[in-house]
């Protein structure tokens, strides 16, 4: 008995790009909503420590 695996590579690629775009948009919205230059340590660890 053979097992067939069917995938739609172009749809999976499009979904990956969409997920990346959504992540980038979410990051931008968090930065805009806070009004701060530094929101977390990953933005600027040294700057966060100083402020």
Short mmCIF file of N, CA and C in Angstrom, two decimals, residues 3-37:
data_model
loop_
_atom_site.label_atom_id
_atom_site.label_comp_id
_atom_site.label_asym_id
_atom_site.label_seq_id
_atom_site.Cartn_x
_atom_site.Cartn_y
_atom_site.Cartn_z
N UNK A 3 1.61 5.37 0.10
CA UNK A 3 1.09 6.58 0.73
C UNK A 3 1.43 7.75 -0.17
N UNK A 4 0.42 8.49 -0.57
CA UNK A 4 0.64 9.65 -1.43
C UNK A 4 0.59 10.92 -0.58
N UNK A 5 1.57 11.78 -0.79
CA UNK A 5 1.60 13.07 -0.10
C UNK A 5 1.53 14.16 -1.15
N UNK A 6 0.46 14.91 -1.10
CA UNK A 6 0.28 16.00 -2.06
C UNK A 6 0.43 17.33 -1.33
N UNK A 7 1.24 18.20 -1.88
CA UNK A 7 1.41 19.53 -1.30
C UNK A 7 1.29 20.57 -2.40
N UNK A 8 0.87 21.72 -2.02
CA UNK A 8 0.80 22.85 -2.93
C UNK A 8 1.92 23.80 -2.52
N UNK A 9 3.05 23.66 -3.16
CA UNK A 9 4.24 24.40 -2.76
C UNK A 9 4.04 25.91 -2.91
N UNK A 10 3.39 26.32 -3.98
CA UNK A 10 3.20 27.76 -4.17
C UNK A 10 2.29 28.35 -3.10
N UNK A 11 1.27 27.62 -2.68
CA UNK A 11 0.39 28.11 -1.62
C UNK A 11 1.13 28.17 -0.29
N UNK A 12 1.98 27.19 -0.02
CA UNK A 12 2.75 27.19 1.22
C UNK A 12 3.74 28.35 1.23
N UNK A 13 4.35 28.64 0.08
CA UNK A 13 5.27 29.76 -0.02
C UNK A 13 4.54 31.09 0.20
N UNK A 14 3.38 31.21 -0.42
CA UNK A 14 2.59 32.43 -0.25
C UNK A 14 2.18 32.62 1.20
N UNK A 15 1.82 31.54 1.86
CA UNK A 15 1.43 31.64 3.27
C UNK A 15 2.61 32.04 4.14
N UNK A 16 3.80 31.53 3.83
CA UNK A 16 4.99 31.90 4.60
C UNK A 16 5.27 33.39 4.45
N UNK A 17 5.18 33.91 3.22
CA UNK A 17 5.40 35.34 3.00
C UNK A 17 4.32 36.17 3.71
N UNK A 18 3.09 35.70 3.70
CA UNK A 18 2.02 36.42 4.38
C UNK A 18 2.26 36.45 5.88
N UNK A 19 2.70 35.34 6.44
CA UNK A 19 3.00 35.30 7.88
C UNK A 19 4.13 36.26 8.22
N UNK A 20 5.16 36.32 7.37
CA UNK A 20 6.27 37.26 7.60
C UNK A 20 5.78 38.70 7.55
N UNK A 21 4.92 39.00 6.58
CA UNK A 21 4.39 40.35 6.46
C UNK A 21 3.53 40.71 7.66
N UNK A 22 2.73 39.76 8.13
CA UNK A 22 1.90 40.01 9.31
C UNK A 22 2.75 40.25 10.55
N UNK A 23 3.83 39.51 10.69
CA UNK A 23 4.72 39.71 11.83
C UNK A 23 5.36 41.09 11.79
N UNK A 24 5.81 41.49 10.61
CA UNK A 24 6.42 42.81 10.46
C UNK A 24 5.40 43.92 10.74
N UNK A 25 4.18 43.73 10.29
CA UNK A 25 3.14 44.72 10.54
C UNK A 25 2.82 44.81 12.04
N UNK A 26 2.76 43.67 12.70
CA UNK A 26 2.48 43.67 14.14
C UNK A 26 3.57 44.41 14.91
N UNK A 27 4.83 44.18 14.53
CA UNK A 27 5.94 44.88 15.18
C UNK A 27 5.84 46.39 14.95
N UNK A 28 5.52 46.78 13.73
CA UNK A 28 5.38 48.21 13.43
C UNK A 28 4.24 48.83 14.20
N UNK A 29 3.13 48.13 14.31
CA UNK A 29 1.98 48.67 15.04
C UNK A 29 2.29 48.81 16.53
N UNK A 30 3.03 47.87 17.10
CA UNK A 30 3.42 47.97 18.50
C UNK A 30 4.30 49.19 18.73
N UNK A 31 5.22 49.43 17.80
CA UNK A 31 6.11 50.58 17.94
C UNK A 31 5.34 51.89 17.79
N UNK A 32 4.43 51.94 16.83
CA UNK A 32 3.64 53.16 16.63
C UNK A 32 2.71 53.42 17.80
N UNK A 33 2.10 52.38 18.32
CA UNK A 33 1.12 52.54 19.40
C UNK A 33 1.76 53.03 20.69
N UNK A 34 2.98 52.62 20.94
CA UNK A 34 3.61 53.00 22.20
C UNK A 34 4.12 54.43 22.18
N UNK A 35 4.50 54.92 21.02
CA UNK A 35 5.04 56.27 20.92
C UNK A 35 6.47 56.37 21.43
N UNK A 36 7.04 55.26 21.82
CA UNK A 36 8.41 55.25 22.33
C UNK A 36 9.36 54.72 21.26
N UNK A 37 10.59 55.17 21.33
CA UNK A 37 11.59 54.67 20.40
C UNK A 37 11.99 53.25 20.77
#
